[in-house]
Amino acid sequence: MDTTAIRKLVGRHFVVGFDGLEVNDSIREMIQTYYVGSIILFSRNIESPKQVFQLIQELQQLAEEAGYVHPILISVDQENGVIRRLVNGMSLLPGAMSLGSTQNPLYAEESYRASAEELSKLGITWNLAPVADVNNNPDNPVIGVRSFGDNPKIAANFVANAVEGIQREIAATLKHFPGHGDTTVDSHLSLPIIEHDLTHLRQNEFIPFKSGIKVGAASIMLAHVYFPKIEAERLPASLSNKVVNILRKELDYQGVIVTDCLEMNAIAETIGTENAGVKALENGIDIAMISHTFEKQASTIKRAIKKATEDSAFLTILKESDKRVLAFYQKYGRWTNQETFDSDNFLAMVNNHEKLAREIYQKSEMFSQMPSITWKKDESLLVITFENTIFSKVEDPNHLAVPLEKVISEYSDNFRIYTVSNEDTVETTIKKIGDISSSYDHLLMTTYNIRSDKDKQALIYQALHEKISEIALIALRNPYDAKWVSDLFAYITPFEFTEEAVRVAVAGLYKGVESK
């Protein structure tokens, strides 16, 4: 093969990201010089549906001018719920655990199909969803409500329906194989280790992945998790040939295998991003992901080009993998540079999907403990909430706003919201709100992932509970907060803080009250 052919071959096996709302020199070079096969978008690239559509048009135009025989695949993490990259102008559909709580897997198909329809209209052709991990560790810092639940068989039904919903429009991705659900470490920060053997994994973690494979999942993402009972060499699953062989031979998966981002600390601070990119391709992974830094992207691709030029065995592996990659791109790629964007039709579709979101939230099991109460509009309400923060680096700092004031104003004419900042101590908070809390008719507290009975949120709840017995508690993230507080009066777990989720949660306290 000549130099250009090798360059194009290698480029197809990488997915990269870039900064900004417009095409910049870095991504232009990735397309024109390195022929990357896929681009991943983050919120840093996203302003509005029309802007995203136009950005993707420009990227596809560059690819066509560079002589690509297939369109670039445009990917995004649109899991919905807590993890979503597109927010403004898009429907805010339920996340996995919210869907799982409905006990109706068909909702997963409808919801993920709705999301995929919106993505497809913008030119996005590859969704890095659904999460197929079993959340069998409540203290997991990175999966949590991103999972359909802690029961492998139930999760499997939702995973299969989610894949079918997405792939009516675009490519889906099962993640994070062999399973990221039983970790206590976020792989964005360091390398998690799971001691489970294959027998345990077959009986638990593999079950949802097998379900997704059965319905034809286009791709599978490997986890940056080390399984010493599987891999003697200290390699995370995302770089392991043994893990690839389990997928190919035991689970009979013949689709595309992709790494999680190789700039995450689990990789960057161990084997290193550049080494990992080459190692992944050498060990049979089809596509390596480098989401952020141009210098690391260019350096890694150059190393892979050099190895493909000098190492015939590596070139043979790439050529075999390329059959899967090309089939993947040809099936799901779409030239969008000549398409037009209809804002009115898109808005109508989004509005229709918002109705679906509300229906699903109403069917979810968010009302874990709900006494027979009906708060009234003119009754006074004190709302105590906490400053929302990032619990894992997979989350988006631009999407932490909670529409609490907007929603409560629809039901109450007499309320006050007190936000406890991260700097406030338990003592200063109680001093500020302890005396006034008893003068309100009702007290509502919202929490985010209470970790222990010593957590500031739990301590403030218990201190207030000594004065006021009837405190309504809404857990706006993981549903496990209740185990760290005692004598609950009302407990609502909407699993996430999207507007519709919060609206349905608050409406449960104001039964019979029409929202404004």
Coordinates of C-alpha atoms in Angstrom, one line a residue:
M1 CA 0.0 0.0 0.0
D2 CA 1.2 3.5 -0.7
T3 CA 1.5 6.2 2.0
T4 CA -1.8 7.8 1.3
A5 CA -3.7 4.5 1.3
I6 CA -2.2 3.6 4.7
R7 CA -3.0 7.1 6.0
K8 CA -6.6 6.7 5.0
L9 CA -6.8 3.1 6.3
V10 CA -5.4 4.2 9.8
G11 CA -7.6 7.3 9.9
R12 CA -10.8 5.3 9.6
H13 CA -10.0 3.7 12.9
F14 CA -10.1 6.8 15.0
V15 CA -12.8 9.0 16.4
V16 CA -11.7 12.5 17.5
G17 CA -13.2 15.6 19.1
F18 CA -12.4 19.3 18.8
D19 CA -13.2 22.7 20.5
G20 CA -15.6 25.3 19.4
L21 CA -18.9 25.9 17.7
E22 CA -17.3 26.2 14.2
V23 CA -14.9 24.2 12.2
N24 CA -11.4 25.1 13.4
D25 CA -7.9 24.3 12.0
S26 CA -7.4 21.3 14.2
I27 CA -10.5 19.4 13.0
R28 CA -9.8 20.6 9.5
E29 CA -6.3 19.0 9.6
M30 CA -7.8 15.8 11.2
I31 CA -10.0 15.5 8.1
Q32 CA -7.7 16.7 5.3
T33 CA -4.4 15.2 6.6
Y34 CA -5.4 12.2 8.8
Y35 CA -8.7 11.1 7.2
V36 CA -10.4 10.4 10.6
G37 CA -13.5 8.2 10.2
S38 CA -15.6 9.7 13.0
I39 CA -16.0 12.9 15.0
I40 CA -17.5 13.2 18.5
L41 CA -19.4 16.3 19.5
F42 CA -19.6 17.7 23.1
S43 CA -21.5 20.6 24.5
R44 CA -18.5 22.8 23.7
N45 CA -19.6 22.3 20.0
I46 CA -23.3 22.8 20.6
E47 CA -25.4 26.0 20.7
S48 CA -28.6 25.2 19.0
P49 CA -30.1 22.5 16.7
K50 CA -29.6 24.7 13.6
Q51 CA -26.0 25.5 14.5
V52 CA -25.2 21.8 15.0
F53 CA -26.8 21.0 11.7
Q54 CA -24.7 23.6 9.9
L55 CA -21.5 22.5 11.7
I56 CA -22.0 19.0 10.6
Q57 CA -22.8 20.1 7.0
E58 CA -19.4 21.9 7.0
L59 CA -17.6 18.8 8.3
Q60 CA -19.2 16.6 5.7
Q61 CA -18.3 19.1 3.0
L62 CA -14.7 19.0 4.1
A63 CA -14.7 15.2 4.0
E64 CA -16.2 15.2 0.5
E65 CA -13.6 17.7 -0.7
A66 CA -10.8 15.6 0.9
G67 CA -11.9 12.6 -1.2
Y68 CA -13.7 10.5 1.4
V69 CA -15.6 7.6 -0.2
H70 CA -17.9 7.4 2.8
P71 CA -19.4 10.2 5.0
I72 CA -17.8 10.9 8.4
L73 CA -19.8 9.4 11.2
I74 CA -20.8 12.0 13.7
S75 CA -21.2 10.7 17.2
V76 CA -22.5 12.0 20.5
D77 CA -23.2 10.8 24.1
Q78 CA -27.0 11.4 24.2
E79 CA -27.9 8.9 26.9
N80 CA -30.7 11.3 28.1
G81 CA -31.4 12.0 31.8
V82 CA -28.3 13.2 33.5
I83 CA -25.9 12.6 30.5
R84 CA -26.9 14.5 27.4
R85 CA -24.8 16.8 25.2
L86 CA -27.7 18.5 23.3
V87 CA -30.1 20.4 25.5
N88 CA -31.3 23.7 24.1
G89 CA -34.0 23.2 21.5
M90 CA -34.1 19.4 22.1
S91 CA -36.5 17.2 24.0
L92 CA -35.3 16.3 27.5
L93 CA -36.2 12.6 27.6
P94 CA -35.8 10.2 30.6
G95 CA -32.6 8.5 31.4
A96 CA -32.1 4.8 31.8
M97 CA -33.0 4.3 35.4
S98 CA -36.1 6.4 35.1
L99 CA -37.1 4.2 32.1
G100 CA -36.2 1.0 34.0
S101 CA -38.5 2.0 36.9
T102 CA -41.6 2.0 34.6
Q103 CA -41.2 -1.8 34.2
N104 CA -42.2 -1.3 30.6
P105 CA -39.3 -1.9 28.2
L106 CA -41.4 -0.5 25.3
Y107 CA -40.9 2.9 26.8
A108 CA -37.1 2.4 26.2
E109 CA -37.7 1.8 22.5
E110 CA -40.1 4.8 22.1
S111 CA -37.8 7.2 24.1
Y112 CA -34.5 6.2 22.4
R113 CA -36.2 6.2 19.0
A114 CA -37.5 9.8 19.7
S115 CA -34.0 10.9 20.7
A116 CA -32.5 9.2 17.6
E117 CA -35.0 11.0 15.3
E118 CA -33.8 14.3 16.6
L119 CA -30.2 13.5 16.3
S120 CA -30.7 12.1 12.8
K121 CA -32.4 15.4 11.7
L122 CA -29.2 17.2 12.8
G123 CA -26.9 14.9 10.9
I124 CA -25.7 12.9 13.9
T125 CA -25.4 9.3 12.9
W126 CA -24.0 7.5 15.9
N127 CA -25.3 7.6 19.4
L128 CA -22.9 6.3 22.1
A129 CA -25.8 4.8 24.0
P130 CA -27.4 2.9 25.7
V131 CA -25.5 2.1 28.9
A132 CA -25.7 -1.7 29.3
D133 CA -24.0 -1.8 32.7
V134 CA -25.8 -3.4 35.6
N135 CA -25.7 -0.9 38.5
N136 CA -24.9 -3.6 41.1
N137 CA -22.9 -1.2 43.3
P138 CA -25.0 1.8 44.7
D139 CA -21.7 3.6 45.6
N140 CA -20.7 3.6 41.9
P141 CA -19.5 7.2 41.2
V142 CA -19.9 7.1 37.4
I143 CA -22.8 4.8 36.4
G144 CA -25.7 5.1 38.8
V145 CA -28.9 6.4 37.1
R146 CA -27.2 5.9 33.7
S147 CA -28.0 2.2 34.1
F148 CA -31.4 0.6 33.7
G149 CA -31.1 -0.9 37.1
D150 CA -29.4 -3.5 39.3
N151 CA -31.2 -6.6 38.0
P152 CA -29.4 -8.0 34.9
K153 CA -32.4 -9.7 33.4
I154 CA -34.6 -6.7 33.7
A155 CA -31.9 -4.4 32.4
A156 CA -31.4 -6.7 29.5
N157 CA -35.0 -6.2 28.3
F158 CA -34.6 -2.4 28.4
V159 CA -31.2 -2.5 26.6
A160 CA -32.6 -4.6 23.7
N161 CA -35.5 -2.2 23.3
A162 CA -33.2 0.9 23.5
V163 CA -31.0 -0.5 20.8
E164 CA -33.9 -1.2 18.5
G165 CA -35.3 2.3 19.1
I166 CA -32.0 4.0 18.3
Q167 CA -31.2 1.8 15.3
R168 CA -34.4 2.6 13.5
E169 CA -32.6 5.9 12.8
I170 CA -28.9 5.8 13.6
A171 CA -26.1 3.5 15.1
A172 CA -26.3 2.5 18.7
T173 CA -23.5 1.6 21.2
L174 CA -23.6 -0.8 24.1
K175 CA -21.3 0.4 26.9
H176 CA -19.1 -0.3 28.9
F177 CA -18.1 -3.9 28.3
P178 CA -17.5 -6.2 30.2
G179 CA -19.3 -4.0 32.8
H180 CA -18.6 -0.8 34.7
G181 CA -21.4 -1.2 37.2
D182 CA -19.5 -2.6 40.2
T183 CA -16.7 0.0 40.5
T184 CA -16.1 2.5 43.3
V185 CA -13.7 4.5 41.1
D186 CA -14.4 6.8 38.2
S187 CA -12.2 5.8 35.3
H188 CA -12.1 9.4 34.2
L189 CA -9.9 9.9 37.3
S190 CA -8.0 6.6 37.7
L191 CA -8.1 2.9 36.7
P192 CA -10.8 0.9 38.5
I193 CA -10.2 -2.8 39.3
I194 CA -13.0 -5.4 39.4
E195 CA -12.1 -8.8 40.8
H196 CA -15.0 -10.7 39.3
D197 CA -14.2 -13.9 37.3
L198 CA -15.8 -15.0 34.0
T199 CA -18.4 -17.1 35.8
H200 CA -19.7 -14.1 37.8
L201 CA -19.6 -11.9 34.7
R202 CA -21.6 -14.4 32.6
Q203 CA -24.3 -14.6 35.3
N204 CA -24.5 -10.8 35.7
E205 CA -22.8 -8.2 33.6
F206 CA -22.8 -10.1 30.3
I207 CA -26.6 -10.5 30.3
P208 CA -27.6 -7.0 29.1
F209 CA -24.8 -7.0 26.5
K210 CA -25.9 -10.4 25.1
S211 CA -29.4 -9.0 24.8
G212 CA -28.2 -5.9 22.9
I213 CA -26.0 -8.1 20.7
K214 CA -29.0 -10.3 19.9
V215 CA -30.9 -7.4 18.4
G216 CA -27.9 -6.3 16.3
A217 CA -26.2 -3.5 18.2
A218 CA -23.9 -1.7 15.7
S219 CA -21.1 -1.1 18.1
I220 CA -19.8 -1.9 21.6
M221 CA -17.6 0.4 23.8
L222 CA -15.0 -1.2 26.0
A223 CA -14.5 0.0 29.6
H224 CA -11.3 1.4 31.1
V225 CA -11.6 -1.2 33.9
Y226 CA -9.0 -3.8 34.8
F227 CA -10.2 -7.3 35.3
P228 CA -7.3 -9.3 36.7
K229 CA -9.2 -12.6 36.6
I230 CA -9.5 -12.2 32.8
E231 CA -6.3 -10.3 31.8
A232 CA -3.0 -11.3 33.5
E233 CA -1.2 -8.4 31.9
R234 CA -2.2 -5.1 33.7
L235 CA -4.3 -3.9 30.7
P236 CA -7.8 -2.4 31.0
A237 CA -10.6 -4.1 29.1
S238 CA -10.5 -1.3 26.5
L239 CA -7.0 -2.5 25.3
S240 CA -7.3 -6.2 26.0
N241 CA -7.2 -8.8 23.2
K242 CA -8.7 -11.3 25.7
V243 CA -11.7 -9.2 26.1
V244 CA -12.0 -8.8 22.4
N245 CA -11.9 -12.6 22.0
I246 CA -14.7 -13.0 24.6
L247 CA -16.9 -10.7 22.5
R248 CA -16.0 -12.3 19.2
K249 CA -15.9 -15.9 20.2
E250 CA -18.0 -16.4 23.3
L251 CA -20.7 -13.8 22.6
D252 CA -20.4 -14.1 18.8
Y253 CA -20.3 -10.3 18.3
Q254 CA -19.2 -9.3 14.8
G255 CA -19.9 -5.6 15.0
V256 CA -17.6 -2.7 15.6
I257 CA -15.7 -2.4 18.9
V258 CA -14.6 1.0 20.1
T259 CA -12.6 2.2 23.1
D260 CA -13.8 4.8 25.6
C261 CA -11.8 8.0 25.4
L262 CA -8.1 7.3 25.7
E263 CA -7.5 10.7 27.4
M264 CA -9.3 9.6 30.5
N265 CA -6.9 9.2 33.5
A266 CA -7.3 5.5 33.7
I267 CA -5.3 5.4 30.4
A268 CA -3.5 8.7 30.2
E269 CA -1.8 8.2 33.6
T270 CA -0.9 4.5 33.1
I271 CA 0.0 3.3 29.6
G272 CA -0.4 6.7 28.0
T273 CA -2.8 7.9 25.3
E274 CA -0.5 7.5 22.4
N275 CA 0.7 4.0 23.4
A276 CA -2.9 3.0 24.1
G277 CA -4.2 4.0 20.7
V278 CA -1.7 1.8 18.9
K279 CA -2.1 -1.0 21.5
A280 CA -5.9 -1.0 21.1
L281 CA -5.7 -1.4 17.3
E282 CA -3.0 -4.0 17.6
N283 CA -5.2 -6.1 20.0
G284 CA -8.2 -6.1 17.7
I285 CA -10.2 -3.1 18.8
D286 CA -11.7 -1.5 15.7
I287 CA -11.8 2.2 16.6
A288 CA -9.8 4.2 19.1
M289 CA -11.3 7.3 20.6
I290 CA -9.4 10.5 21.5
S291 CA -11.9 13.1 22.3
H292 CA -10.1 16.3 23.2
T293 CA -6.5 17.2 22.5
F294 CA -5.3 17.7 18.9
E295 CA -1.6 17.1 19.7
K296 CA -2.4 13.7 21.3
Q297 CA -4.7 12.8 18.3
A298 CA -2.0 13.7 15.8
S299 CA 0.8 11.9 17.7
T300 CA -1.3 8.7 18.1
I301 CA -2.3 8.5 14.5
K302 CA 1.2 9.2 13.4
R303 CA 2.4 6.3 15.5
A304 CA -0.2 4.0 14.1
I305 CA 0.7 5.0 10.5
K306 CA 4.4 4.3 11.2
K307 CA 3.6 0.9 12.7
A308 CA 1.3 0.0 9.8
T309 CA 4.1 1.0 7.4
E310 CA 6.8 -1.0 9.2
D311 CA 4.9 -3.9 10.7
S312 CA 3.1 -6.3 8.3
A313 CA 1.4 -8.1 11.1
F314 CA -0.2 -4.9 12.4
L315 CA -1.2 -3.9 8.8
T316 CA -2.9 -7.3 8.4
I317 CA -4.9 -6.8 11.7
L318 CA -5.9 -3.3 10.5
K319 CA -7.1 -4.6 7.1
E320 CA -9.2 -7.3 8.8
S321 CA -10.7 -4.8 11.2
D322 CA -11.3 -2.4 8.3
K323 CA -13.9 -4.7 6.8
R324 CA -16.1 -4.2 9.9
V325 CA -15.3 -0.5 10.0
L326 CA -16.2 0.2 6.4
A327 CA -19.4 -1.8 6.6
F328 CA -20.3 0.3 9.7
Y329 CA -19.6 3.6 8.0
Q330 CA -21.4 2.5 4.8
K331 CA -24.5 1.4 6.7
Y332 CA -24.8 4.4 9.0
G333 CA -22.9 7.3 7.3
R334 CA -24.9 9.9 5.5
W335 CA -23.9 12.9 3.5
T336 CA -25.7 15.9 4.9
N337 CA -23.9 18.8 3.2
Q338 CA -26.7 19.2 0.7
E339 CA -29.6 18.9 3.1
T340 CA -31.8 21.7 4.6
F341 CA -32.9 22.2 8.1
D342 CA -36.6 22.9 8.8
S343 CA -36.8 24.7 12.1
D344 CA -40.6 24.6 12.4
N345 CA -40.9 20.8 11.7
F346 CA -38.0 20.2 14.1
L347 CA -39.8 22.2 16.9
A348 CA -43.0 20.3 16.3
M349 CA -41.2 17.0 16.6
V350 CA -39.5 18.1 19.8
N351 CA -42.8 19.2 21.3
N352 CA -44.3 15.9 20.5
H353 CA -41.4 14.1 22.2
E354 CA -41.8 16.2 25.3
K355 CA -45.3 14.8 25.7
L356 CA -43.8 11.3 25.6
A357 CA -41.2 12.3 28.2
R358 CA -44.0 13.5 30.6
E359 CA -46.0 10.3 30.1
I360 CA -42.9 8.2 30.9
Y361 CA -42.1 10.2 34.0
Q362 CA -45.7 9.8 35.2
K363 CA -45.4 6.1 34.8
S364 CA -42.0 5.8 36.6
E365 CA -41.7 4.7 40.2
M366 CA -40.5 8.0 41.4
F367 CA -43.0 8.2 44.3
S368 CA -41.2 5.8 46.6
Q369 CA -43.0 6.9 49.8
M370 CA -46.0 9.1 49.3
P371 CA -48.5 9.8 52.1
S372 CA -52.0 11.1 51.2
I373 CA -51.3 14.8 51.1
T374 CA -52.5 17.7 49.0
W375 CA -50.5 20.9 49.4
K376 CA -52.4 24.1 48.3
K377 CA -51.2 27.0 46.2
D378 CA -51.6 29.6 48.8
E379 CA -49.9 27.7 51.6
S380 CA -46.3 28.8 52.4
L381 CA -43.5 26.6 51.3
L382 CA -39.8 26.6 52.2
V383 CA -37.6 24.8 49.7
I384 CA -34.1 23.8 50.8
T385 CA -31.8 22.7 48.0
F386 CA -28.1 22.2 47.6
E387 CA -25.7 23.6 45.0
N388 CA -25.5 21.1 42.2
T389 CA -22.1 19.8 41.2
I390 CA -20.4 17.3 39.0
F391 CA -20.1 13.8 40.5
S392 CA -18.2 12.4 37.5
K393 CA -16.2 13.9 34.7
V394 CA -18.6 12.3 32.2
E395 CA -21.1 14.9 33.3
D396 CA -21.4 18.3 31.6
P397 CA -20.7 21.4 33.7
N398 CA -23.0 23.4 31.3
H399 CA -26.0 21.2 32.1
L400 CA -26.2 21.4 35.9
A401 CA -29.0 23.9 36.1
V402 CA -32.1 22.6 38.0
P403 CA -35.4 24.3 37.0
L404 CA -36.7 24.2 40.6
E405 CA -37.9 27.8 40.9
K406 CA -39.6 27.7 37.5
V407 CA -41.5 24.5 38.3
I408 CA -42.4 25.3 41.9
S409 CA -43.8 28.7 40.8
E410 CA -46.3 26.8 38.6
Y411 CA -47.8 25.2 41.7
S412 CA -47.2 27.6 44.6
D413 CA -47.9 31.3 45.0
N414 CA -46.0 31.6 48.3
F415 CA -42.6 30.0 48.4
R416 CA -39.0 30.7 49.2
I417 CA -35.9 28.7 47.9
Y418 CA -32.8 28.5 50.1
T419 CA -29.8 27.2 48.3
V420 CA -27.0 25.7 50.5
S421 CA -23.7 26.4 48.8
N422 CA -20.8 24.0 48.8
E423 CA -18.9 26.3 51.2
D424 CA -21.7 26.5 53.8
T425 CA -21.3 24.3 56.9
V426 CA -24.0 22.3 58.6
E427 CA -23.8 24.7 61.6
T428 CA -24.1 27.9 59.6
T429 CA -27.0 26.5 57.5
I430 CA -29.0 25.3 60.4
K431 CA -28.4 28.7 62.1
K432 CA -29.7 30.5 59.0
I433 CA -32.8 28.4 58.3
G434 CA -33.5 26.6 61.5
D435 CA -35.5 29.4 63.1
I436 CA -37.5 30.3 60.0
S437 CA -38.3 26.8 58.8
S438 CA -41.1 26.3 61.4
S439 CA -43.0 29.3 60.2
Y440 CA -43.8 27.7 56.9
D441 CA -46.7 25.4 56.2
H442 CA -44.6 23.0 54.3
L443 CA -40.9 22.1 54.0
L444 CA -39.3 20.5 50.9
M445 CA -35.7 19.4 50.6
T446 CA -33.9 18.3 47.4
T447 CA -30.7 16.3 47.5
Y448 CA -28.0 15.0 45.2
N449 CA -26.3 11.6 45.9
I450 CA -26.0 11.5 49.7
R451 CA -23.0 9.3 50.4
S452 CA -23.3 8.6 54.1
D453 CA -25.1 9.6 57.3
K454 CA -22.3 12.1 57.8
D455 CA -23.0 13.8 54.5
K456 CA -23.8 17.5 54.9
Q457 CA -27.2 16.9 53.2
A458 CA -28.1 14.1 55.6
L459 CA -27.0 16.0 58.6
I460 CA -29.0 19.1 57.7
Y461 CA -32.1 17.0 57.0
Q462 CA -31.8 15.3 60.4
A463 CA -31.3 18.6 62.3
L464 CA -34.4 20.0 60.6
H465 CA -36.3 16.8 61.2
E466 CA -35.9 17.3 65.0
K467 CA -38.1 20.4 64.7
I468 CA -40.3 19.4 61.8
S469 CA -41.6 15.9 61.2
E470 CA -43.2 16.3 57.8
I471 CA -40.3 17.1 55.4
A472 CA -40.8 16.1 51.8
L473 CA -37.5 14.9 50.3
I474 CA -36.8 14.7 46.5
A475 CA -33.6 12.9 45.5
L476 CA -32.7 14.5 42.2
R477 CA -30.0 12.0 41.2
N478 CA -29.4 8.5 42.5
P479 CA -32.5 7.0 44.3
Y480 CA -30.4 5.8 47.2
D481 CA -30.4 8.9 49.4
A482 CA -33.2 7.6 51.7
K483 CA -30.9 5.0 53.3
W484 CA -28.9 7.7 54.9
V485 CA -31.8 9.6 56.6
S486 CA -34.4 8.4 59.1
D487 CA -38.2 8.8 59.6
L488 CA -39.0 9.8 56.1
F489 CA -42.3 11.5 55.5
A490 CA -42.5 11.8 51.7
Y491 CA -39.7 10.5 49.4
I492 CA -39.7 11.1 45.7
T493 CA -37.0 9.9 43.3
P494 CA -37.3 11.3 39.8
F495 CA -33.8 9.9 39.0
E496 CA -32.7 13.2 37.3
F497 CA -33.4 16.9 37.2
T498 CA -34.8 17.5 33.8
E499 CA -37.7 20.0 33.8
E500 CA -40.4 17.3 33.1
A501 CA -39.0 15.0 35.8
V502 CA -39.0 17.8 38.4
R503 CA -42.5 18.9 37.3
V504 CA -44.0 15.5 37.8
A505 CA -42.2 15.2 41.2
V506 CA -43.5 18.5 42.4
A507 CA -47.0 17.8 41.0
G508 CA -47.2 14.8 43.3
L509 CA -47.2 17.1 46.3
Y510 CA -49.9 19.3 44.8
K511 CA -52.4 16.7 43.7
G512 CA -55.4 18.4 42.1
V513 CA -53.6 21.7 41.6
E514 CA -53.4 22.8 38.0
S515 CA -50.0 24.1 37.0
K516 CA -49.9 27.7 35.7

